[in-house]
């Protein structure tokens, strides 16, 4: 079997990757994932200021902080116009036929390694208990897909913030590919600092038979390590788990399914594929961070008592943000609450409970029930504890800190138990998320 056949067997597709031509201000071009800082318009204002008048992926995305604004239609029109402009006016260099190996240094001193490539959406399924090669890890909210389809449908370009996890203890697919690329003198395709003190990215081109053969052999080893015996005697392989961008990948699948229904005789089209970054779950630079919550317009004391009762937990009042943050981070069974009481006094409260599994899998259904009984307050999902403390200091916000998530048994948990509740975990802090850099055409 040649490497192309191996790639196809395991859901990987060689594609033409577009990168900005030399001389482009990459610090302004590369922008953080659109689903970050969803309650922080000031952050996105700073991004806009830095990207103003320059080629930037900011002009090709819709940050979710603006998703419900009244000018949505105008923004979408502008996005498509900018994409067409970038394709027509030579913003991109000659396409790279292959993959990209990435080393991302974050502001926290960590270095995460990744492999950017396209995956076949025919091998991906987001529904719970799927046995597809590529599976979701968290609950997919179907109502979130149509608004995102509106963005992808008809767009001439994509740029991914989707990150897939691979269970590769041998470190062959990413780490060894990167090492081999450097040893063979692979071209450095970018080397840049990232805006707003978010670290640094350096990447190498992965192309040619030697590197592709190595990637193919690594995929075969991963498949052997991750093949399961089913109760009916069949076998299925769990190649990749969606770490970030779950709804974006589900949207890409929905757009492809829609296109297939409209063109039943077409089996090959750019929409069949999606550009992603693959990351090894064993990468030391990859941290699993909880995705925290914030409630607006709810009653904090009532919420705390309700959650504590449901979890049979003990309530503790702590003295400071630093003390609460430290207590939550060293536990997998505690939850923190940050809010102002009715007298305007800042409060830091912890619930300590006994939880046999991931705390979020118990906590989120409890909160959903509470909101259905005591009023449907607005809920948002927050990356990074600093943002939780900021929002918890506002007059009507209740910041909720969730404990760390273990990644040791992550793949086996997903395989056995299905998807986790929505927004259960994040790979790294907010500023460590994937930055848009590579692009791919979505039209023939």
JSON list of N, CA, C and O in Angstrom, two decimals, residues 112 161-165 241-245 276-279 286 427 432-434:
[
{"chain": "A", "resi": 112, "resn": "UNK", "atom": "N", "xyz": [4.07, 23.47, 22.03]},
{"chain": "A", "resi": 112, "resn": "UNK", "atom": "CA", "xyz": [3.16, 22.45, 21.51]},
{"chain": "A", "resi": 112, "resn": "UNK", "atom": "C", "xyz": [3.50, 22.17, 20.06]},
{"chain": "A", "resi": 112, "resn": "UNK", "atom": "O", "xyz": [3.72, 23.09, 19.28]},
{"chain": "A", "resi": 161, "resn": "UNK", "atom": "N", "xyz": [-9.30, 26.55, 13.02]},
{"chain": "A", "resi": 161, "resn": "UNK", "atom": "CA", "xyz": [-8.88, 26.53, 14.42]},
{"chain": "A", "resi": 161, "resn": "UNK", "atom": "C", "xyz": [-9.21, 25.17, 15.04]},
{"chain": "A", "resi": 161, "resn": "UNK", "atom": "O", "xyz": [-9.13, 24.99, 16.25]},
{"chain": "A", "resi": 162, "resn": "UNK", "atom": "N", "xyz": [-9.54, 24.20, 14.17]},
{"chain": "A", "resi": 162, "resn": "UNK", "atom": "CA", "xyz": [-9.85, 22.84, 14.62]},
{"chain": "A", "resi": 162, "resn": "UNK", "atom": "C", "xyz": [-8.56, 22.12, 14.99]},
{"chain": "A", "resi": 162, "resn": "UNK", "atom": "O", "xyz": [-7.58, 22.12, 14.23]},
{"chain": "A", "resi": 163, "resn": "UNK", "atom": "N", "xyz": [-8.56, 21.51, 16.16]},
{"chain": "A", "resi": 163, "resn": "UNK", "atom": "CA", "xyz": [-7.42, 20.72, 16.61]},
{"chain": "A", "resi": 163, "resn": "UNK", "atom": "C", "xyz": [-7.89, 19.31, 16.96]},
{"chain": "A", "resi": 163, "resn": "UNK", "atom": "O", "xyz": [-8.83, 19.14, 17.74]},
{"chain": "A", "resi": 164, "resn": "UNK", "atom": "N", "xyz": [-7.25, 18.32, 16.36]},
{"chain": "A", "resi": 164, "resn": "UNK", "atom": "CA", "xyz": [-7.57, 16.91, 16.62]},
{"chain": "A", "resi": 164, "resn": "UNK", "atom": "C", "xyz": [-6.49, 16.31, 17.52]},
{"chain": "A", "resi": 164, "resn": "UNK", "atom": "O", "xyz": [-5.30, 16.60, 17.37]},
{"chain": "A", "resi": 165, "resn": "UNK", "atom": "N", "xyz": [-6.92, 15.49, 18.46]},
{"chain": "A", "resi": 165, "resn": "UNK", "atom": "CA", "xyz": [-6.00, 14.75, 19.32]},
{"chain": "A", "resi": 165, "resn": "UNK", "atom": "C", "xyz": [-5.73, 13.38, 18.72]},
{"chain": "A", "resi": 165, "resn": "UNK", "atom": "O", "xyz": [-6.63, 12.74, 18.16]},
{"chain": "A", "resi": 241, "resn": "UNK", "atom": "N", "xyz": [-9.54, 12.28, 17.93]},
{"chain": "A", "resi": 241, "resn": "UNK", "atom": "CA", "xyz": [-10.62, 12.86, 18.74]},
{"chain": "A", "resi": 241, "resn": "UNK", "atom": "C", "xyz": [-10.57, 14.37, 18.60]},
{"chain": "A", "resi": 241, "resn": "UNK", "atom": "O", "xyz": [-9.50, 14.96, 18.62]},
{"chain": "A", "resi": 242, "resn": "UNK", "atom": "N", "xyz": [-11.72, 15.00, 18.46]},
{"chain": "A", "resi": 242, "resn": "UNK", "atom": "CA", "xyz": [-11.77, 16.45, 18.28]},
{"chain": "A", "resi": 242, "resn": "UNK", "atom": "C", "xyz": [-11.45, 17.12, 19.62]},
{"chain": "A", "resi": 242, "resn": "UNK", "atom": "O", "xyz": [-12.19, 16.96, 20.60]},
{"chain": "A", "resi": 243, "resn": "UNK", "atom": "N", "xyz": [-10.36, 17.86, 19.66]},
{"chain": "A", "resi": 243, "resn": "UNK", "atom": "CA", "xyz": [-9.98, 18.57, 20.88]},
{"chain": "A", "resi": 243, "resn": "UNK", "atom": "C", "xyz": [-10.54, 19.97, 20.93]},
{"chain": "A", "resi": 243, "resn": "UNK", "atom": "O", "xyz": [-11.11, 20.40, 21.93]},
{"chain": "A", "resi": 244, "resn": "UNK", "atom": "N", "xyz": [-10.37, 20.73, 19.87]},
{"chain": "A", "resi": 244, "resn": "UNK", "atom": "CA", "xyz": [-10.89, 22.10, 19.75]},
{"chain": "A", "resi": 244, "resn": "UNK", "atom": "C", "xyz": [-11.62, 22.24, 18.42]},
{"chain": "A", "resi": 244, "resn": "UNK", "atom": "O", "xyz": [-11.28, 21.59, 17.43]},
{"chain": "A", "resi": 245, "resn": "UNK", "atom": "N", "xyz": [-12.62, 23.11, 18.40]},
{"chain": "A", "resi": 245, "resn": "UNK", "atom": "CA", "xyz": [-13.34, 23.39, 17.16]},
{"chain": "A", "resi": 245, "resn": "UNK", "atom": "C", "xyz": [-14.39, 22.36, 16.83]},
{"chain": "A", "resi": 245, "resn": "UNK", "atom": "O", "xyz": [-14.68, 22.11, 15.65]},
{"chain": "A", "resi": 276, "resn": "UNK", "atom": "N", "xyz": [-7.08, 20.86, 9.45]},
{"chain": "A", "resi": 276, "resn": "UNK", "atom": "CA", "xyz": [-7.03, 20.74, 10.91]},
{"chain": "A", "resi": 276, "resn": "UNK", "atom": "C", "xyz": [-5.56, 20.74, 11.35]},
{"chain": "A", "resi": 276, "resn": "UNK", "atom": "O", "xyz": [-4.65, 20.56, 10.55]},
{"chain": "A", "resi": 277, "resn": "UNK", "atom": "N", "xyz": [-5.38, 20.92, 12.64]},
{"chain": "A", "resi": 277, "resn": "UNK", "atom": "CA", "xyz": [-4.08, 20.67, 13.27]},
{"chain": "A", "resi": 277, "resn": "UNK", "atom": "C", "xyz": [-4.21, 19.44, 14.15]},
{"chain": "A", "resi": 277, "resn": "UNK", "atom": "O", "xyz": [-5.10, 19.37, 15.00]},
{"chain": "A", "resi": 278, "resn": "UNK", "atom": "N", "xyz": [-3.32, 18.46, 13.96]},
{"chain": "A", "resi": 278, "resn": "UNK", "atom": "CA", "xyz": [-3.31, 17.25, 14.78]},
{"chain": "A", "resi": 278, "resn": "UNK", "atom": "C", "xyz": [-2.26, 17.40, 15.86]},
{"chain": "A", "resi": 278, "resn": "UNK", "atom": "O", "xyz": [-1.12, 17.82, 15.60]},
{"chain": "A", "resi": 279, "resn": "UNK", "atom": "N", "xyz": [-2.62, 17.08, 17.10]},
{"chain": "A", "resi": 279, "resn": "UNK", "atom": "CA", "xyz": [-1.73, 17.22, 18.25]},
{"chain": "A", "resi": 279, "resn": "UNK", "atom": "C", "xyz": [-1.72, 15.90, 19.02]},
{"chain": "A", "resi": 279, "resn": "UNK", "atom": "O", "xyz": [-2.77, 15.28, 19.22]},
{"chain": "A", "resi": 286, "resn": "UNK", "atom": "N", "xyz": [1.09, 20.27, 25.72]},
{"chain": "A", "resi": 286, "resn": "UNK", "atom": "CA", "xyz": [-0.37, 20.30, 25.64]},
{"chain": "A", "resi": 286, "resn": "UNK", "atom": "C", "xyz": [-0.95, 20.13, 27.05]},
{"chain": "A", "resi": 286, "resn": "UNK", "atom": "O", "xyz": [-0.76, 19.10, 27.68]},
{"chain": "A", "resi": 427, "resn": "UNK", "atom": "N", "xyz": [-7.90, 22.86, 25.44]},
{"chain": "A", "resi": 427, "resn": "UNK", "atom": "CA", "xyz": [-6.49, 22.51, 25.36]},
{"chain": "A", "resi": 427, "resn": "UNK", "atom": "C", "xyz": [-5.67, 23.77, 25.53]},
{"chain": "A", "resi": 427, "resn": "UNK", "atom": "O", "xyz": [-5.39, 24.51, 24.59]},
{"chain": "A", "resi": 432, "resn": "UNK", "atom": "N", "xyz": [-3.37, 30.43, 24.29]},
{"chain": "A", "resi": 432, "resn": "UNK", "atom": "CA", "xyz": [-2.63, 29.31, 23.71]},
{"chain": "A", "resi": 432, "resn": "UNK", "atom": "C", "xyz": [-3.40, 28.63, 22.58]},
{"chain": "A", "resi": 432, "resn": "UNK", "atom": "O", "xyz": [-2.90, 27.70, 21.95]},
{"chain": "A", "resi": 433, "resn": "UNK", "atom": "N", "xyz": [-4.63, 29.08, 22.33]},
{"chain": "A", "resi": 433, "resn": "UNK", "atom": "CA", "xyz": [-5.45, 28.41, 21.32]},
{"chain": "A", "resi": 433, "resn": "UNK", "atom": "C", "xyz": [-4.82, 28.58, 19.94]},
{"chain": "A", "resi": 433, "resn": "UNK", "atom": "O", "xyz": [-3.93, 29.40, 19.71]},
{"chain": "A", "resi": 434, "resn": "UNK", "atom": "N", "xyz": [-5.32, 27.81, 19.00]},
{"chain": "A", "resi": 434, "resn": "UNK", "atom": "CA", "xyz": [-4.79, 27.88, 17.65]},
{"chain": "A", "resi": 434, "resn": "UNK", "atom": "C", "xyz": [-5.02, 29.24, 17.03]},
{"chain": "A", "resi": 434, "resn": "UNK", "atom": "O", "xyz": [-6.08, 29.84, 17.17]}
]
